[in-house]
């Protein structure tokens, strides 16, 4: 009889100790899990940069934004069509429908996805999403594996196959051979409260087709544009949640 | 006969030792290496940190600053009179060849900062 009591007592204490240990170790784990999930769901409370491109105002043969971007960010041209690097470029989009829709010249840049596939595949987190939603490459860390170039569904990423010797803007670094390149929405200008180079250039030629602003602020110009127009994003079916919106696509 | 042989041995030994002696003597006669000369900073300026700290910890400082700018987007320390960026050193030390490169060449530290950044 005494023996069974002892065994029952032993099991009881064991269960209690086990539950205590599980609580002690599991609780911080659970709370940290919840905290990280919370961070992932809310990119930033303050600022979330996005862009609206109004194709009805974009002149078809104009390359002001492309040229301004190359000047600002020291993106050189190699003369080799397959090796050329663009942070923003003009592409021609044709309708797959049989209905007669004229092909459109569309400025294409990094879409700064909320779920960026490039950052997902980057093995060393050289590509990452900043807290304000800008997807950016850290060239110090990039090792040139080109996974991001393959992963991007918008072909908005390029690779520096050779070093660029043109440096029109000495205030901004250039890139060495062997790092990936993409639009960072001119984060160095946005952080100083200025407009990105392409937007400034578009305003400079009085077209005003590009607009960059805070998507979280309902009073901003970009939020008003998205509210008042029918906007489309590229390849919304992929679930990448791009933050570049097109009017008149 | 015996004396002749002995002098022959002495001469042979001296001849064999001559290259070694020459090397030792020429090394001793060489002037001592000059101390490292760095271009003095522009007059009436002061460094962002004490000289001893910046001399031994500048790499850590620059790496922290890089992560702060790249990862967090905080650029306030890159502008103004006390700017701390990599290329802000230019404000007082005008020539990279006489400032960064001098020490790094002597210590055989390969810098890849200036492949992209303009000093």
Short mmCIF file of C-alpha atoms in Angstrom, two decimals:
data_model
loop_
_atom_site.label_atom_id
_atom_site.label_comp_id
_atom_site.label_asym_id
_atom_site.label_seq_id
_atom_site.Cartn_x
_atom_site.Cartn_y
_atom_site.Cartn_z
CA UNK A 1 0.00 0.00 0.00
CA UNK A 2 2.75 2.36 1.04
CA UNK A 3 4.59 1.53 -2.11
CA UNK A 4 1.71 2.58 -4.41
CA UNK A 5 1.24 5.83 -2.50
CA UNK A 6 4.87 6.55 -2.98
CA UNK A 7 4.61 5.90 -6.67
CA UNK A 8 1.54 8.13 -6.98
CA UNK A 9 3.32 10.88 -5.07
CA UNK A 10 6.37 10.49 -7.30
CA UNK A 11 4.30 10.72 -10.49
CA UNK A 12 2.39 13.75 -9.18
CA UNK A 13 5.56 15.65 -8.33
CA UNK A 14 7.06 14.65 -11.66
CA UNK A 15 4.06 15.94 -13.55
CA UNK A 16 4.09 19.22 -11.60
CA UNK A 17 7.81 19.76 -12.19
CA UNK A 18 7.36 18.93 -15.88
CA UNK A 19 4.50 21.36 -16.28
CA UNK A 20 6.50 24.06 -14.52
CA UNK A 21 9.50 23.53 -16.76
CA UNK A 22 7.34 23.53 -19.88
CA UNK A 23 5.78 26.79 -18.73
CA UNK A 24 9.14 28.37 -17.91
CA UNK A 25 10.68 27.46 -21.26
CA UNK A 26 7.58 27.63 -23.43
CA UNK A 27 6.13 30.94 -22.34
CA UNK A 28 8.98 33.15 -23.53
CA UNK A 29 9.08 31.13 -26.75
CA UNK A 30 5.36 31.67 -27.31
CA UNK A 31 5.54 35.38 -26.57
CA UNK A 32 8.57 35.84 -28.83
CA UNK A 33 6.76 33.94 -31.59
CA UNK A 34 3.76 36.20 -31.24
CA UNK A 35 5.96 39.30 -31.23
CA UNK A 36 7.72 38.28 -34.45
CA UNK A 37 4.39 37.47 -36.09
CA UNK A 38 3.14 40.90 -35.09
CA UNK A 39 6.15 42.57 -36.67
CA UNK A 40 5.70 40.66 -39.89
CA UNK A 41 2.06 41.64 -40.18
CA UNK A 42 2.58 45.34 -39.53
CA UNK A 43 5.45 46.57 -41.77
CA UNK A 44 5.57 49.97 -40.19
CA UNK A 45 3.22 52.15 -38.29
CA UNK A 46 4.64 55.40 -39.56
CA UNK A 47 5.62 55.23 -43.21
CA UNK A 48 5.11 52.85 -46.12
CA UNK A 49 6.49 54.11 -49.38
CA UNK A 50 4.71 53.40 -52.64
CA UNK A 51 4.54 54.75 -56.16
CA UNK A 52 1.76 55.61 -58.58
CA UNK A 53 2.50 55.76 -62.32
CA UNK A 54 -0.12 57.54 -64.39
CA UNK A 55 0.24 56.07 -67.88
CA UNK A 56 -2.24 58.59 -69.32
CA UNK A 57 0.32 61.32 -68.56
CA UNK A 58 3.45 59.36 -69.49
CA UNK A 59 4.70 60.35 -72.97
CA UNK A 60 5.47 57.16 -74.95
CA UNK A 61 8.90 58.12 -76.26
CA UNK A 62 10.13 60.00 -73.20
CA UNK A 63 13.03 58.57 -71.20
CA UNK A 64 13.52 61.44 -68.73
CA UNK A 65 13.07 59.18 -65.68
CA UNK A 66 15.48 56.56 -67.03
CA UNK A 67 18.17 59.13 -67.76
CA UNK A 68 17.73 60.92 -64.44
CA UNK A 69 18.01 57.61 -62.58
CA UNK A 70 21.23 56.72 -64.39
CA UNK A 71 22.71 60.09 -63.53
CA UNK A 72 21.65 60.06 -59.89
CA UNK A 73 22.57 56.48 -59.06
CA UNK A 74 25.72 56.13 -61.20
CA UNK A 75 24.21 53.36 -63.29
CA UNK A 76 26.44 53.08 -66.31
CA UNK A 77 25.63 51.60 -69.67
CA UNK A 78 27.96 48.89 -70.91
CA UNK A 79 27.05 49.06 -74.58
CA UNK A 80 26.13 45.38 -74.41
CA UNK A 81 22.38 44.95 -74.55
CA UNK A 82 22.41 41.77 -72.50
CA UNK A 83 24.58 43.26 -69.77
CA UNK A 84 22.96 46.67 -69.47
CA UNK A 85 21.66 47.68 -66.07
CA UNK A 86 18.49 49.61 -65.43
CA UNK A 87 16.94 50.58 -62.15
CA UNK A 88 13.97 51.93 -64.10
CA UNK A 89 13.34 51.26 -67.78
CA UNK A 90 10.60 51.67 -70.35
CA UNK A 91 9.07 48.46 -71.64
CA UNK A 92 6.32 47.92 -74.20
CA UNK A 93 3.40 45.95 -72.88
CA UNK A 94 1.10 44.34 -75.43
CA UNK A 95 -2.33 42.98 -74.74
CA UNK A 96 -2.78 39.23 -75.04
CA UNK A 97 -6.44 39.73 -75.95
CA UNK A 98 -7.53 39.64 -79.56
CA UNK A 99 -9.23 43.01 -79.12
CA UNK A 100 -7.32 45.85 -80.71
CA UNK A 101 -5.54 47.42 -77.75
CA UNK A 102 -2.51 49.49 -78.68
CA UNK A 103 0.78 48.48 -77.04
CA UNK A 104 1.75 50.73 -74.14
CA UNK A 105 5.14 52.06 -73.12
CA UNK A 106 5.31 51.44 -69.40
CA UNK A 107 8.01 52.55 -66.94
CA UNK A 108 9.03 49.42 -65.08
CA UNK A 109 10.99 49.47 -61.84
CA UNK A 110 11.31 47.45 -58.68
CA UNK A 111 7.79 47.00 -57.36
CA UNK A 112 8.89 47.05 -53.72
CA UNK A 113 6.66 44.10 -52.95
CA UNK A 114 5.29 43.59 -49.47
CA UNK A 115 6.19 39.92 -49.92
CA UNK A 116 9.40 40.29 -51.91
CA UNK A 117 10.51 37.03 -53.55
CA UNK A 118 14.03 38.43 -53.97
CA UNK A 119 14.42 38.97 -50.23
CA UNK A 120 12.91 35.56 -49.60
CA UNK A 121 15.54 33.75 -51.66
CA UNK A 122 18.54 35.83 -50.62
CA UNK A 123 20.71 33.39 -48.64
CA UNK A 124 22.53 36.07 -46.65
CA UNK A 125 19.88 38.78 -46.25
CA UNK A 126 21.75 41.19 -48.48
CA UNK A 127 18.37 41.98 -50.02
CA UNK A 128 15.83 42.89 -47.43
CA UNK A 129 12.74 44.99 -46.86
CA UNK A 130 13.31 48.06 -44.78
CA UNK A 131 10.79 48.99 -42.14
CA UNK A 132 9.26 51.58 -44.45
CA UNK A 133 8.64 48.97 -47.15
CA UNK A 134 11.54 49.76 -49.47
CA UNK A 135 13.24 46.64 -50.83
CA UNK A 136 16.94 47.35 -50.91
CA UNK A 137 20.22 45.58 -51.72
CA UNK A 138 23.13 45.93 -49.34
CA UNK A 139 26.09 45.80 -51.76
CA UNK A 140 28.48 45.38 -48.83
CA UNK A 141 26.89 42.05 -48.07
CA UNK A 142 25.82 40.84 -51.53
CA UNK A 143 27.97 37.96 -52.75
CA UNK A 144 26.59 37.86 -56.27
CA UNK A 145 24.73 34.54 -56.30
CA UNK A 146 22.00 36.06 -58.54
CA UNK A 147 19.16 34.17 -56.86
CA UNK A 148 17.24 37.46 -56.61
CA UNK A 149 17.66 38.15 -60.31
CA UNK A 150 16.02 34.81 -61.03
CA UNK A 151 13.34 35.16 -58.37
CA UNK A 152 12.04 38.59 -59.35
CA UNK A 153 8.90 38.12 -61.46
CA UNK A 154 9.20 41.66 -62.84
CA UNK A 155 12.76 41.35 -64.19
CA UNK A 156 13.50 44.44 -62.17
CA UNK A 157 16.82 43.14 -60.94
CA UNK A 158 20.09 43.24 -62.73
CA UNK A 159 23.56 42.02 -62.09
CA UNK A 160 26.78 44.00 -62.35
CA UNK A 161 28.70 41.73 -64.69
CA UNK A 162 31.46 44.27 -64.93
CA UNK A 163 32.51 47.32 -63.04
CA UNK A 164 31.05 50.57 -64.17
CA UNK A 165 33.52 53.38 -64.69
CA UNK A 166 31.00 56.18 -65.11
CA UNK A 167 30.34 58.18 -61.99
CA UNK A 168 28.27 61.28 -62.82
CA UNK A 169 27.12 61.78 -59.21
CA UNK A 170 30.15 61.78 -56.85
CA UNK A 171 27.90 62.04 -53.78
CA UNK A 172 26.56 58.54 -54.37
CA UNK A 173 28.67 55.39 -54.52
CA UNK A 174 28.85 53.22 -57.57
CA UNK A 175 28.82 49.42 -57.54
CA UNK A 176 31.66 47.03 -58.04
CA UNK A 177 31.57 43.97 -60.23
CA UNK A 178 29.57 41.06 -58.86
CA UNK A 179 26.69 42.60 -56.91
CA UNK A 180 23.01 42.71 -57.68
CA UNK A 181 21.39 45.99 -58.55
CA UNK A 182 17.85 47.21 -58.11
CA UNK A 183 15.81 50.34 -57.60
CA UNK A 184 15.77 51.39 -53.95
CA UNK A 185 13.32 54.23 -54.58
CA UNK A 186 16.29 56.58 -54.08
CA UNK A 187 16.25 55.79 -50.36
CA UNK A 188 19.14 58.18 -49.79
CA UNK A 189 16.98 61.03 -51.10
CA UNK A 190 13.76 59.89 -49.40
CA UNK A 191 15.56 59.73 -46.06
CA UNK A 192 16.52 63.37 -46.52
CA UNK A 193 12.96 64.34 -47.38
CA UNK A 194 13.59 64.74 -51.11
CA UNK A 195 11.86 63.19 -54.10
CA UNK A 196 13.45 60.29 -55.99
CA UNK A 197 15.36 61.30 -59.11
CA UNK A 198 12.83 59.83 -61.55
CA UNK A 199 9.91 61.64 -59.90
CA UNK A 200 11.80 64.94 -59.87
CA UNK A 201 12.70 64.49 -63.55
CA UNK A 202 9.11 63.72 -64.46
CA UNK A 203 8.00 66.87 -62.68
CA UNK A 204 10.79 68.73 -64.43
CA UNK A 205 9.37 67.98 -67.87
CA UNK A 206 5.85 68.91 -66.64
CA UNK A 207 4.50 65.40 -67.20
CA UNK A 208 3.97 64.49 -63.54
CA UNK A 209 3.24 60.88 -64.34
CA UNK A 210 5.16 59.54 -61.35
CA UNK A 211 4.22 60.08 -57.74
CA UNK A 212 5.92 58.70 -54.63
CA UNK A 213 4.37 58.96 -51.22
CA UNK A 214 3.33 57.41 -47.97
CA UNK A 215 0.63 54.77 -48.47
CA UNK A 216 -0.18 54.77 -44.75
CA UNK A 217 -1.13 58.43 -44.73
CA UNK A 218 -4.72 58.86 -45.99
CA UNK A 219 -4.09 62.57 -46.62
CA UNK A 220 -1.10 62.04 -48.93
CA UNK A 221 -1.27 62.67 -52.67
CA UNK A 222 -0.59 59.05 -53.50
CA UNK A 223 -3.47 57.80 -51.33
CA UNK A 224 -5.81 60.24 -53.04
CA UNK A 225 -4.64 59.05 -56.47
CA UNK A 226 -5.24 55.42 -55.54
CA UNK A 227 -8.67 56.23 -54.10
CA UNK A 228 -9.86 58.34 -57.02
CA UNK A 229 -8.59 56.25 -59.93
CA UNK A 230 -8.85 52.67 -60.99
CA UNK A 231 -5.36 51.35 -60.32
CA UNK A 232 -3.72 48.09 -61.29
CA UNK A 233 -0.59 46.38 -60.15
CA UNK A 234 1.57 44.08 -62.20
CA UNK A 235 1.01 40.34 -61.75
CA UNK A 236 -1.24 40.66 -58.74
CA UNK A 237 -1.98 36.95 -59.11
CA UNK A 238 1.46 36.10 -57.75
CA UNK A 239 0.62 37.42 -54.29
CA UNK A 240 3.74 39.53 -54.02
CA UNK A 241 1.65 42.59 -53.07
CA UNK A 242 3.59 45.13 -55.14
CA UNK A 243 3.50 48.78 -54.07
CA UNK A 244 3.81 50.31 -57.53
CA UNK A 245 0.35 51.19 -58.83
CA UNK A 246 -0.46 51.91 -62.47
CA UNK A 247 -3.27 54.16 -63.67
CA UNK A 248 -4.54 53.38 -67.17
CA UNK A 249 -2.76 50.06 -67.58
CA UNK B 1 104.76 23.34 -45.07
CA UNK B 2 102.52 23.06 -42.06
CA UNK B 3 102.33 26.89 -41.70
CA UNK B 4 101.47 27.28 -45.38
CA UNK B 5 98.59 24.91 -45.11
CA UNK B 6 97.30 26.68 -42.02
CA UNK B 7 97.31 30.09 -43.76
CA UNK B 8 95.53 28.50 -46.73
CA UNK B 9 92.78 27.33 -44.40
CA UNK B 10 92.46 30.80 -42.87
CA UNK B 11 92.18 32.42 -46.29
CA UNK B 12 89.55 29.88 -47.34
CA UNK B 13 87.54 30.53 -44.19
CA UNK B 14 87.67 34.29 -44.73
CA UNK B 15 86.52 33.87 -48.33
CA UNK B 16 83.63 31.67 -47.25
CA UNK B 17 82.57 34.13 -44.55
CA UNK B 18 82.84 37.15 -46.86
CA UNK B 19 79.25 37.10 -48.27
CA UNK B 20 77.80 36.71 -44.79
CA UNK B 21 79.95 39.52 -43.43
CA UNK B 22 79.02 41.71 -46.38
CA UNK B 23 75.30 41.13 -45.76
CA UNK B 24 75.60 41.87 -42.03
CA UNK B 25 77.60 45.01 -42.59
CA UNK B 26 75.42 46.36 -45.37
CA UNK B 27 72.31 45.75 -43.25
CA UNK B 28 73.89 47.61 -40.35
CA UNK B 29 74.88 50.49 -42.61
CA UNK B 30 71.37 50.90 -44.00
CA UNK B 31 69.48 53.89 -42.53
CA UNK B 32 66.73 53.01 -40.06
CA UNK B 33 63.18 52.92 -41.54
CA UNK B 34 61.55 56.30 -41.34
CA UNK B 35 58.57 56.60 -39.01
CA UNK B 36 55.21 56.55 -40.75
CA UNK B 37 54.38 60.00 -42.02
CA UNK B 38 50.75 60.94 -42.27
CA UNK B 39 49.61 64.22 -43.67
CA UNK B 40 48.51 66.41 -40.74
CA UNK B 41 44.81 67.27 -40.75
CA UNK B 42 43.59 70.66 -41.80
CA UNK B 43 44.40 73.31 -39.18
CA UNK B 44 41.87 74.24 -36.49
CA UNK B 45 39.95 71.01 -36.81
CA UNK B 46 39.25 68.25 -34.32
CA UNK B 47 38.43 64.61 -34.94
CA UNK B 48 35.00 63.16 -34.20
CA UNK B 49 36.65 60.87 -31.61
CA UNK B 50 39.92 61.00 -29.64
CA UNK B 51 42.93 60.10 -31.79
CA UNK B 52 43.71 56.84 -29.99
CA UNK B 53 40.10 55.67 -30.31
CA UNK B 54 39.76 56.57 -33.96
CA UNK B 55 43.14 55.03 -34.75
CA UNK B 56 42.32 51.60 -33.37
CA UNK B 57 38.52 51.48 -33.61
CA UNK B 58 37.68 53.38 -36.79
CA UNK B 59 36.80 50.18 -38.63
CA UNK B 60 34.24 49.20 -36.01
CA UNK B 61 32.85 52.72 -36.00
CA UNK B 62 32.50 52.72 -39.78
CA UNK B 63 30.84 49.32 -39.79
CA UNK B 64 28.31 50.39 -37.18
CA UNK B 65 27.59 53.52 -39.14
CA UNK B 66 27.19 51.52 -42.35
CA UNK B 67 24.65 49.19 -40.73
CA UNK B 68 22.81 52.13 -39.23
CA UNK B 69 22.53 53.87 -42.61
CA UNK B 70 21.86 50.80 -44.76
CA UNK B 71 19.60 48.82 -42.47
CA UNK B 72 17.77 51.47 -40.50
CA UNK B 73 17.90 54.39 -42.90
CA UNK B 74 19.22 56.77 -40.25
CA UNK B 75 21.38 59.24 -42.08
CA UNK B 76 21.55 62.11 -39.61
CA UNK B 77 25.22 61.43 -38.83
CA UNK B 78 26.23 61.71 -42.48
CA UNK B 79 25.51 65.42 -42.74
CA UNK B 80 26.44 68.57 -40.87
CA UNK B 81 29.70 69.91 -39.48
CA UNK B 82 30.49 66.74 -37.49
CA UNK B 83 29.61 64.32 -40.29
CA UNK B 84 30.94 60.84 -39.56
CA UNK B 85 30.68 59.05 -42.89
CA UNK B 86 33.52 57.28 -44.66
CA UNK B 87 33.97 60.13 -47.10
CA UNK B 88 33.50 62.84 -44.47
CA UNK B 89 37.12 62.32 -43.36
CA UNK B 90 37.92 64.21 -46.54
CA UNK B 91 36.89 67.41 -44.77
CA UNK B 92 40.15 67.38 -42.75
CA UNK B 93 42.31 64.76 -44.50
CA UNK B 94 42.25 65.85 -48.09
CA UNK B 95 44.35 63.11 -49.69
CA UNK B 96 43.49 59.48 -49.28
CA UNK B 97 46.95 58.43 -50.54
CA UNK B 98 48.60 60.21 -47.64
CA UNK B 99 46.03 59.23 -45.03
CA UNK B 100 44.18 55.92 -45.38
CA UNK B 101 46.57 54.25 -47.79
CA UNK B 102 49.76 54.95 -45.82
CA UNK B 103 48.86 52.79 -42.82
CA UNK B 104 46.92 50.18 -44.73
CA UNK B 105 49.75 49.57 -47.15
CA UNK B 106 52.24 49.15 -44.33
CA UNK B 107 49.88 46.79 -42.48
CA UNK B 108 48.95 44.92 -45.69
CA UNK B 109 45.25 45.57 -45.20
CA UNK B 110 43.37 45.60 -48.46
CA UNK B 111 40.65 48.24 -48.54
CA UNK B 112 37.67 47.82 -50.81
CA UNK B 113 35.77 50.91 -49.64
CA UNK B 114 36.95 53.10 -52.46
CA UNK B 115 35.95 50.82 -55.29
CA UNK B 116 32.49 52.34 -54.88
CA UNK B 117 32.75 55.35 -52.58
CA UNK B 118 34.44 58.53 -53.73
CA UNK B 119 37.01 59.91 -51.34
#
